[in-house]
Amino acid sequence: MLLYLQSISQLSWMIINLREGIKFHQRLGKQSMNPRFGPECKLVQRIVEDVLLKLPKYISNEHFYGHLIGIGKKVEEIELSLSIGSTDVHIVGIWGMGGIGKTTLASVVYQRLSYSQFKGCCFIWNVREEYARHGANHLRKKLLSELLNDEAILKMDSPFVASPCILDRLRHTKVLIVLDDVDSSNQLEALVEGYYRLAPGSRIIVTTRNMQVLKKVTDRFYKVELLNHAESLELFRLHAFGKNSPVIDDEMVLEVTRYANGNPLALKVLGSFLHSKSKEEWKIALNKLKIIPNREIQDVLKISYEGLDDKEIQSIFLDIACLFDQSFTRDHVESILKASDPFVKIAISVLIDRSLIENRVSPIGNKLWMHDLIRQMGRTIVCDEHKEPGNRSRLWDPKDICHVLERDTGTAMVEGISLNMCRMNRDVKVHRAAFSMMYNLRIFKIFVCHNMNENKWYICDCKDKNKFKLYLPQGLDSYLSDKLNYFQWDLYPLRSLPSHVSLENLVELILRGSRLQRLWNHGVQSLLVLRKIDLSYSKMLNEIPDMSLAPNLESINFEGCTSLVKVLSSVENLHRLTYLNLNSCSKLRDLKEISRNTWYWDIVNFINNLPLYSSQAHIYQTFPVNLTDLHLDWTAIEEVPPSIWHLSSLVRLDLNYCSGLESISTSICKLISLESLRLCGCVKLFKFPEILEPMEHLTYLELGHSPIQELPESIKNLVSLRRLCIFSCKNIEFLPTSLCNLRKLEHINIQRCSNLKKLPPLPNASLSLLLDHNERLKSLPELPSSCFCLSAICCTSLETIPNWKAPLLHHLSSNHIRGQINFYGCEKLDQNTRNIILAGRGIFQILSGLKFGRMCDDFEFCYPGDEIPKWFSYQSGSTSMNIRLPPYWNNDNFLGLAFCVVIYQHKIIDHPLFLGIGCKLNFKTIPDSLLCEHDSFMRLGGDDDSSDHVVMWYVEELTLQNSGLSWRSNCCTMACLHLSLECGYCHDVDEDVNVNYNDDTYIDGNEYGEIKKFGVWFVYKEDIERFDVDTKSKNKRRFDECCETSGSEGSHGIENDVLHSKKLKVMSLI
């Protein structure tokens, strides 16, 4: 580190001397009468400025980054935001949570640019503290004196950037200003007011935790992200063990990195704290951290909280930190807290701007994410309120909550309770008056860990799995806080809520898996702000309460209420109701027509009690016209009647496994909003209806496991279809020729259609094609070049693929990439298809996958054959190989490693076992010490004994980098590879879904097959360019030679002008 600082210092001194030399020559030039001297001075100045501009590019990043981890890419992105070539004046913000490295990033950028790009530079550290301690005037003097290199400014009373005398000088001086840890707009305005009048090309960098500071002055800001797992490990090891840290991931090391969760400050502080300590001391320290957080880390994080001037915003922060986990969306939290604070939306925006929470996009909405260290900081603030838990504002620790409920120590201080029953370590008997003194209780949550399947709760399963329970042997007093906004008690043990309870401020009522028979024993409750009620799996519930005074109710869930007999007519008058779930209400008898705004009605198990089995039934008389999702799986319906078209808002129609369904009306094409139609397992459905007019929105059609004999040519009217699934339709022999007109089709699943003889021309689209186990299929049509996923496992009659051109790699985008090409068991394929088309396609798939890195994790490539393509330069006839590596082999052009194996499977492997190839890859240094280790596993696609097969896969450079400590910056001199056959266990999920397997369960697979030979290919960016040249070439022979197979070592290895043309040499074949 000292050497690093010396290098920077020497560089800075050299630049200063160069600049002084320019000024000296300029002075001479003005005094000289020699007409040739002036131009020479300008020439020298231009040369020196050009050198200064380019100098940082030729200085090693090690000089700037030192021991900083994960900073290179971030610095590049910040410098890109600075637009150094532009003559405009820019402010660029660096924004993020405390301890994430904002100051470090700003200082590196400053060191890289200050003396080479700007004439005046100033870095003001810790503006927030300096401003509070010394005032704005002190900081202005410091800023301007350094920018103009004029100490006289320090003697001025109140210098300003915008003052005429100073501004005139700054207009001619290109400056770089860094203001670190700015906390308010006032601080920024006081220091750089009128900044836009600075000299052209000037730049101001501002680091802050408060986004509002930046929004007023710039739209250029860089959000600093957390370190990834590999970077976190490297940084922690550096501080905990020193430079030569061990590679093995001890569980305690991983525990610390999980605790720090990518925060650099936490990793450095904890690493330094644990340095040189024994394993026993580590265990003690880690256990203590869970209870008492590190004070140094907490003090840094707490600055953001203390910067919240509004007490209400602080309260909302503490609510989120203590009572809401990461599963809550922003809308959900706002709807709950709005009842007690109407300005909660603004408050949450402030918390996001202050880097205390994040708004993360998810499929179910924008989730509020809070870093674990910030959550712990908030909880520590609450714990510091009082030693007695009953006198704290919020309770979340099971031990504290059980103490309060059992001993009745709760007070008016308690505003929120959140208890995860799965974390209880004993049974608890709740005191009958436990809530009587909690007058200010707003949020009450007692919940169990849950399993989710298609967003449905199975709380009923938790009754038996939950080891410890809450008991109310004496019941509850009638009092519950009338300030309750959120009331959740899973497995609620009483038959009703306490009498005379007032729920007038309640937003959500959740009592899943309860023993309720009815909600309350008295009349109608005033529930004016209630939006959601969930009593799912309350199996003893036999009566729904009167909801006539709940006009804002939007969601009702009675799923699994098997004793429920009737639905009161008042439900029909809930005009804002959008979700009604009566799934598995098997005793329900009096379902009435509900024709309001109900948009989702999930009815599966009780639907056979409705008159849908009659062809005379009018479906629009039974269901609301605004219905969007209709699920009729496993019902006795015989026909989808013509009146179906009245459901004009229907988006999804599920008729899976309707064993009596015989026909579907052609009027189905009039469902103008329909996007998904599922008809899987309808064993009496022999004919699919004609599509008489275009269906603009249908994207998914599933007809698996049905006796359908053919699809009509009018299927071309499914103009928006993206996924077509007709797997296991054994009566289908041909598909309609109009299939090629479906230009948006992305996925076709025609697996196990045992009588399928021929495929029609396919649409020229980015296509995924699944054809497994079609034993009568002999040939494929010309495949579109954009078909990136094709599985034809055990198509035993398949003989040829006429053509399959590869597109140019530089034209591809990541959206086009798929991984799987599998022709396992297609032993009749001709040699041209194997050695030219498929071998070449394998090279293309590897290069396209490595071009887009980790976006292609599902890569799989297999075909019958016994030769390794020449692109795999380093080959072995055994299962092991040692390769000596030249210097700089892993430069910036390195993309990853590709592997090719010839395998013979000589024994049938039975389900649930599957066979795969395990690869252990070790990189070693000169003293033969292990630098990093990587294990990969390539699953084979077939399960039958067969002939030789060629298998290819790759490992990205980033994956290798994540396997060890700074492997790129170390001297790797040896790569050692060992391959083995292994068996794993798989679990079938669905006919249309790939199989999942447990990565931790592998056994020896040598009894099922053998590895005959394998090859390795070190892939570089130059290989992509070379492949594109070969693809474009009109000389087909040259392209064929590039892709043809040979058992000898190829000529292409690591060839790079920057490195050398010397190939990697195999040291020994073990």
Tab-separated table of N, CA and C in Angstrom, residues 195 808 1049:
chain	number	residue	atom	x	y	z
A	195	TYR	N	-22.512	26.979	-10.283
A	195	TYR	CA	-21.495	26.052	-10.824
A	195	TYR	C	-21.518	25.989	-12.348
A	808	LEU	N	-24.764	-14.752	-37.566
A	808	LEU	CA	-23.534	-14.100	-37.135
A	808	LEU	C	-23.620	-13.760	-35.650
A	1049	GLU	N	-4.582	-33.164	-32.197
A	1049	GLU	CA	-4.597	-31.832	-31.579
A	1049	GLU	C	-4.690	-30.773	-32.648
